[in-house]
């Protein structure tokens, strides 16, 4: 599946109805889209998308193929363990904030 992240991160503010989370968005990507679209600036969307990509890469996934319903404590613990081998605590906190942002969108 090809995802147009540039469209999500490009405009500020997003035009009304742009990238509305509807049936055309894969169910698995809806929480991510909802979170990114809730951010106020393109820079924030780019930053948080990057953090999410880094987090998921630690467990062998990309946003397109991760089932967000599986974002549980054990998955987050595994991500933190792998991040701690490479990243500073402040960077890890930023990455975790991005994951925390997606969590409320899981509904």
GROMACS .gro file of N, CA and C in nm:
model
  321
    1UNK      N    1   0.084  -0.118   0.000
    1UNK     CA    2   0.000   0.000   0.000
    1UNK      C    3   0.088   0.123   0.000
    2UNK      N    4   0.057   0.213  -0.086
    2UNK     CA    5   0.131   0.338  -0.095
    2UNK      C    6   0.055   0.446  -0.017
    3UNK      N    7   0.124   0.513   0.071
    3UNK     CA    8   0.062   0.616   0.153
    3UNK      C    9   0.125   0.749   0.117
    4UNK      N   10   0.042   0.849   0.093
    4UNK     CA   11   0.090   0.981   0.057
    4UNK      C   12   0.108   1.066   0.183
    5UNK      N   13   0.220   1.043   0.252
    5UNK     CA   14   0.246   1.119   0.375
    5UNK      C   15   0.273   1.265   0.345
    6UNK      N   16   0.326   1.294   0.227
    6UNK     CA   17   0.355   1.433   0.194
    6UNK      C   18   0.228   1.517   0.193
    7UNK      N   19   0.118   1.457   0.150
    7UNK     CA   20  -0.008   1.530   0.150
    7UNK      C   21  -0.052   1.562   0.293
    8UNK      N   22  -0.022   1.474   0.385
    8UNK     CA   23  -0.060   1.497   0.525
    8UNK      C   24   0.027   1.605   0.587
    9UNK      N   25   0.152   1.608   0.550
    9UNK     CA   26   0.246   1.696   0.618
    9UNK      C   27   0.268   1.829   0.546
   10UNK      N   28   0.209   1.846   0.429
   10UNK     CA   29   0.244   1.960   0.344
   10UNK      C   30   0.176   2.092   0.379
   11UNK      N   31   0.048   2.092   0.403
   11UNK     CA   32  -0.020   2.222   0.412
   11UNK      C   33  -0.050   2.262   0.555
   12UNK      N   34  -0.057   2.392   0.573
   12UNK     CA   35  -0.086   2.448   0.704
   12UNK      C   36  -0.170   2.573   0.686
   13UNK      N   37  -0.291   2.579   0.730
   13UNK     CA   38  -0.365   2.465   0.785
   13UNK      C   39  -0.414   2.374   0.673
   14UNK      N   40  -0.457   2.256   0.711
   14UNK     CA   41  -0.513   2.165   0.611
   14UNK      C   42  -0.644   2.222   0.560
   15UNK      N   43  -0.667   2.214   0.431
   15UNK     CA   44  -0.795   2.261   0.379
   15UNK      C   45  -0.910   2.178   0.434
   16UNK      N   46  -1.026   2.238   0.448
   16UNK     CA   47  -1.143   2.167   0.501
   16UNK      C   48  -1.168   2.043   0.416
   17UNK      N   49  -1.182   1.931   0.483
   17UNK     CA   50  -1.212   1.806   0.415
   17UNK      C   51  -1.092   1.736   0.356
   18UNK      N   52  -0.975   1.798   0.363
   18UNK     CA   53  -0.856   1.735   0.306
   18UNK      C   54  -0.823   1.611   0.386
   19UNK      N   55  -0.799   1.505   0.314
   19UNK     CA   56  -0.759   1.380   0.376
   19UNK      C   57  -0.854   1.337   0.487
   20UNK      N   58  -0.981   1.361   0.466
   20UNK     CA   59  -1.079   1.318   0.567
   20UNK      C   60  -1.063   1.170   0.591
   21UNK      N   61  -1.067   1.132   0.716
   21UNK     CA   62  -1.050   0.992   0.750
   21UNK      C   63  -1.183   0.923   0.722
   22UNK      N   64  -1.189   0.856   0.610
   22UNK     CA   65  -1.312   0.790   0.569
   22UNK      C   66  -1.282   0.649   0.521
   23UNK      N   67  -1.375   0.591   0.449
   23UNK     CA   68  -1.361   0.454   0.405
   23UNK      C   69  -1.242   0.433   0.312
   24UNK      N   70  -1.193   0.540   0.249
   24UNK     CA   71  -1.081   0.524   0.157
   24UNK      C   72  -0.949   0.504   0.231
   25UNK      N   73  -0.946   0.533   0.360
   25UNK     CA   74  -0.825   0.513   0.438
   25UNK      C   75  -0.832   0.375   0.500
   26UNK      N   76  -0.728   0.297   0.481
   26UNK     CA   77  -0.725   0.162   0.537
   26UNK      C   78  -0.750   0.168   0.688
   27UNK      N   79  -0.829   0.073   0.735
   27UNK     CA   80  -0.865   0.070   0.878
   27UNK      C   81  -0.741   0.079   0.965
   28UNK      N   82  -0.636   0.008   0.931
   28UNK     CA   83  -0.515   0.006   1.012
   28UNK      C   84  -0.444   0.139   1.019
   29UNK      N   85  -0.464   0.225   0.920
   29UNK     CA   86  -0.397   0.354   0.917
   29UNK      C   87  -0.481   0.466   0.979
   30UNK      N   88  -0.606   0.441   1.005
   30UNK     CA   89  -0.692   0.548   1.058
   30UNK      C   90  -0.639   0.612   1.185
   31UNK      N   91  -0.596   0.533   1.286
   31UNK     CA   92  -0.546   0.600   1.407
   31UNK      C   93  -0.427   0.691   1.379
   32UNK      N   94  -0.338   0.647   1.291
   32UNK     CA   95  -0.222   0.730   1.256
   32UNK      C   96  -0.267   0.856   1.184
   33UNK      N   97  -0.354   0.843   1.085
   33UNK     CA   98  -0.404   0.959   1.012
   33UNK      C   99  -0.476   1.056   1.107
   34UNK      N  100  -0.561   1.003   1.192
   34UNK     CA  101  -0.635   1.090   1.284
   34UNK      C  102  -0.539   1.169   1.372
   35UNK      N  103  -0.436   1.102   1.422
   35UNK     CA  104  -0.339   1.171   1.507
   35UNK      C  105  -0.265   1.278   1.428
   36UNK      N  106  -0.209   1.241   1.313
   36UNK     CA  107  -0.132   1.338   1.235
   36UNK      C  108  -0.217   1.457   1.193
   37UNK      N  109  -0.340   1.431   1.155
   37UNK     CA  110  -0.428   1.540   1.113
   37UNK      C  111  -0.471   1.629   1.230
   38UNK      N  112  -0.458   1.578   1.353
   38UNK     CA  113  -0.494   1.659   1.469
   38UNK      C  114  -0.385   1.759   1.506
   39UNK      N  115  -0.266   1.741   1.452
   39UNK     CA  116  -0.155   1.832   1.482
   39UNK      C  117  -0.170   1.960   1.402
   40UNK      N  118  -0.129   2.071   1.461
   40UNK     CA  119  -0.157   2.203   1.403
   40UNK      C  120  -0.065   2.248   1.293
   41UNK      N  121   0.055   2.195   1.284
   41UNK     CA  122   0.148   2.247   1.184
   41UNK      C  123   0.212   2.135   1.103
   42UNK      N  124   0.251   2.166   0.981
   42UNK     CA  125   0.322   2.066   0.900
   42UNK      C  126   0.449   2.017   0.969
   43UNK      N  127   0.520   2.106   1.035
   43UNK     CA  128   0.643   2.067   1.103
   43UNK      C  129   0.615   1.964   1.213
   44UNK      N  130   0.507   1.984   1.287
   44UNK     CA  131   0.470   1.887   1.391
   44UNK      C  132   0.433   1.753   1.329
   45UNK      N  133   0.359   1.758   1.218
   45UNK     CA  134   0.320   1.633   1.152
   45UNK      C  135   0.442   1.557   1.101
   46UNK      N  136   0.537   1.628   1.041
   46UNK     CA  137   0.659   1.566   0.991
   46UNK      C  138   0.739   1.506   1.107
   47UNK      N  139   0.754   1.582   1.214
   47UNK     CA  140   0.831   1.537   1.330
   47UNK      C  141   0.771   1.413   1.394
   48UNK      N  142   0.641   1.414   1.415
   48UNK     CA  143   0.577   1.300   1.480
   48UNK      C  144   0.571   1.178   1.389
   49UNK      N  145   0.553   1.199   1.259
   49UNK     CA  146   0.556   1.086   1.166
   49UNK      C  147   0.695   1.023   1.166
   50UNK      N  148   0.798   1.105   1.168
   50UNK     CA  149   0.935   1.053   1.174
   50UNK      C  150   0.957   0.972   1.301
   51UNK      N  151   0.909   1.024   1.413
   51UNK     CA  152   0.925   0.953   1.540
   51UNK      C  153   0.851   0.818   1.538
   52UNK      N  154   0.733   0.817   1.480
   52UNK     CA  155   0.656   0.693   1.471
   52UNK      C  156   0.728   0.592   1.381
   53UNK      N  157   0.784   0.639   1.272
   53UNK     CA  158   0.858   0.549   1.183
   53UNK      C  159   0.979   0.489   1.255
   54UNK      N  160   1.050   0.570   1.332
   54UNK     CA  161   1.165   0.521   1.409
   54UNK      C  162   1.120   0.417   1.510
   55UNK      N  163   1.012   0.445   1.581
   55UNK     CA  164   0.962   0.351   1.683
   55UNK      C  165   0.925   0.218   1.620
   56UNK      N  166   0.848   0.221   1.514
   56UNK     CA  167   0.802   0.097   1.452
   56UNK      C  168   0.916   0.020   1.387
   57UNK      N  169   1.017   0.090   1.337
   57UNK     CA  170   1.132   0.023   1.278
   57UNK      C  171   1.204  -0.064   1.380
   58UNK      N  172   1.196  -0.026   1.506
   58UNK     CA  173   1.262  -0.103   1.612
   58UNK      C  174   1.204  -0.244   1.625
   59UNK      N  175   1.079  -0.259   1.585
   59UNK     CA  176   1.015  -0.391   1.595
   59UNK      C  177   0.983  -0.449   1.457
   60UNK      N  178   1.047  -0.392   1.354
   60UNK     CA  179   1.037  -0.447   1.220
   60UNK      C  180   0.913  -0.411   1.142
   61UNK      N  181   0.853  -0.297   1.172
   61UNK     CA  182   0.733  -0.255   1.101
   61UNK      C  183   0.750  -0.116   1.042
   62UNK      N  184   0.658  -0.084   0.953
   62UNK     CA  185   0.641   0.051   0.899
   62UNK      C  186   0.497   0.089   0.931
   63UNK      N  187   0.465   0.218   0.930
   63UNK     CA  188   0.326   0.256   0.962
   63UNK      C  189   0.223   0.187   0.873
   64UNK      N  190   0.258   0.157   0.750
   64UNK     CA  191   0.163   0.096   0.657
   64UNK      C  192   0.127  -0.048   0.693
   65UNK      N  193   0.217  -0.117   0.762
   65UNK     CA  194   0.190  -0.258   0.790
   65UNK      C  195   0.179  -0.292   0.938
   66UNK      N  196   0.166  -0.191   1.022
   66UNK     CA  197   0.149  -0.215   1.165
   66UNK      C  198   0.001  -0.210   1.201
   67UNK      N  199  -0.045  -0.310   1.273
   67UNK     CA  200  -0.183  -0.312   1.320
   67UNK      C  201  -0.186  -0.237   1.453
   68UNK      N  202  -0.237  -0.115   1.449
   68UNK     CA  203  -0.234  -0.027   1.567
   68UNK      C  204  -0.309  -0.084   1.685
   69UNK      N  205  -0.397  -0.181   1.663
   69UNK     CA  206  -0.466  -0.245   1.776
   69UNK      C  207  -0.369  -0.325   1.862
   70UNK      N  208  -0.251  -0.354   1.808
   70UNK     CA  209  -0.149  -0.428   1.881
   70UNK      C  210  -0.054  -0.339   1.961
   71UNK      N  211  -0.082  -0.211   1.966
   71UNK     CA  212   0.001  -0.120   2.043
   71UNK      C  213  -0.032  -0.139   2.192
   72UNK      N  214   0.040  -0.230   2.253
   72UNK     CA  215   0.017  -0.267   2.393
   72UNK      C  216   0.145  -0.243   2.473
   73UNK      N  217   0.134  -0.261   2.602
   73UNK     CA  218   0.247  -0.236   2.691
   73UNK      C  219   0.370  -0.318   2.653
   74UNK      N  220   0.351  -0.446   2.618
   74UNK     CA  221   0.467  -0.528   2.584
   74UNK      C  222   0.535  -0.480   2.456
   75UNK      N  223   0.459  -0.429   2.362
   75UNK     CA  224   0.517  -0.375   2.238
   75UNK      C  225   0.594  -0.247   2.268
   76UNK      N  226   0.537  -0.162   2.350
   76UNK     CA  227   0.604  -0.037   2.387
   76UNK      C  228   0.731  -0.065   2.465
   77UNK      N  229   0.726  -0.164   2.553
   77UNK     CA  230   0.845  -0.203   2.630
   77UNK      C  231   0.956  -0.250   2.535
   78UNK      N  232   0.921  -0.330   2.435
   78UNK     CA  233   1.020  -0.376   2.337
   78UNK      C  234   1.079  -0.259   2.260
   79UNK      N  235   0.994  -0.165   2.221
   79UNK     CA  236   1.041  -0.047   2.148
   79UNK      C  237   1.138   0.033   2.234
   80UNK      N  238   1.102   0.056   2.359
   80UNK     CA  239   1.189   0.133   2.450
   80UNK      C  240   1.323   0.064   2.468
   81UNK      N  241   1.320  -0.068   2.485
   81UNK     CA  242   1.444  -0.143   2.505
   81UNK      C  243   1.538  -0.126   2.385
   82UNK      N  244   1.484  -0.133   2.266
   82UNK     CA  245   1.568  -0.118   2.147
   82UNK      C  246   1.613   0.026   2.127
   83UNK      N  247   1.523   0.120   2.154
   83UNK     CA  248   1.560   0.261   2.140
   83UNK      C  249   1.673   0.299   2.237
   84UNK      N  250   1.670   0.242   2.357
   84UNK     CA  251   1.768   0.278   2.460
   84UNK      C  252   1.910   0.237   2.423
   85UNK      N  253   1.925   0.150   2.324
   85UNK     CA  254   2.058   0.110   2.279
   85UNK      C  255   2.122   0.217   2.192
   86UNK      N  256   2.041   0.306   2.135
   86UNK     CA  257   2.091   0.401   2.037
   86UNK      C  258   2.061   0.547   2.070
   87UNK      N  259   1.947   0.573   2.129
   87UNK     CA  260   1.900   0.710   2.143
   87UNK      C  261   1.911   0.762   2.286
   88UNK      N  262   1.921   0.894   2.297
   88UNK     CA  263   1.923   0.961   2.427
   88UNK      C  264   1.784   0.958   2.489
   89UNK      N  265   1.776   0.967   2.622
   89UNK     CA  266   1.645   0.964   2.689
   89UNK      C  267   1.547   1.069   2.637
   90UNK      N  268   1.592   1.189   2.607
   90UNK     CA  269   1.501   1.293   2.558
   90UNK      C  270   1.442   1.255   2.422
   91UNK      N  271   1.522   1.193   2.339
   91UNK     CA  272   1.474   1.148   2.207
   91UNK      C  273   1.373   1.036   2.224
   92UNK      N  274   1.403   0.945   2.314
   92UNK     CA  275   1.310   0.835   2.342
   92UNK      C  276   1.176   0.890   2.391
   93UNK      N  277   1.181   0.990   2.478
   93UNK     CA  278   1.057   1.051   2.527
   93UNK      C  279   0.977   1.114   2.414
   94UNK      N  280   1.044   1.177   2.320
   94UNK     CA  281   0.975   1.237   2.205
   94UNK      C  282   0.908   1.128   2.121
   95UNK      N  283   0.979   1.020   2.099
   95UNK     CA  284   0.924   0.909   2.021
   95UNK      C  285   0.804   0.848   2.093
   96UNK      N  286   0.814   0.832   2.224
   96UNK     CA  287   0.702   0.778   2.301
   96UNK      C  288   0.582   0.873   2.301
   97UNK      N  289   0.608   1.003   2.297
   97UNK     CA  290   0.499   1.100   2.289
   97UNK      C  291   0.422   1.083   2.158
   98UNK      N  292   0.493   1.053   2.052
   98UNK     CA  293   0.426   1.029   1.923
   98UNK      C  294   0.336   0.907   1.931
   99UNK      N  295   0.387   0.800   1.991
   99UNK     CA  296   0.305   0.678   2.005
   99UNK      C  297   0.185   0.705   2.096
  100UNK      N  298   0.208   0.780   2.201
  100UNK     CA  299   0.100   0.815   2.294
  100UNK      C  300  -0.007   0.898   2.221
  101UNK      N  301   0.034   0.978   2.126
  101UNK     CA  302  -0.061   1.057   2.049
  101UNK      C  303  -0.153   0.972   1.964
  102UNK      N  304  -0.101   0.861   1.912
  102UNK     CA  305  -0.184   0.771   1.830
  102UNK      C  306  -0.282   0.694   1.918
  103UNK      N  307  -0.243   0.661   2.040
  103UNK     CA  308  -0.324   0.574   2.126
  103UNK      C  309  -0.469   0.620   2.143
  104UNK      N  310  -0.497   0.749   2.170
  104UNK     CA  311  -0.638   0.789   2.187
  104UNK      C  312  -0.722   0.771   2.060
  105UNK      N  313  -0.655   0.766   1.947
  105UNK     CA  314  -0.726   0.751   1.820
  105UNK      C  315  -0.765   0.607   1.791
  106UNK      N  316  -0.723   0.517   1.879
  106UNK     CA  317  -0.754   0.376   1.859
  106UNK      C  318  -0.901   0.346   1.885
  107UNK      N  319  -0.964   0.434   1.962
  107UNK     CA  320  -1.108   0.426   1.987
  107UNK      C  321  -1.147   0.298   2.042
   0.00000   0.00000   0.00000
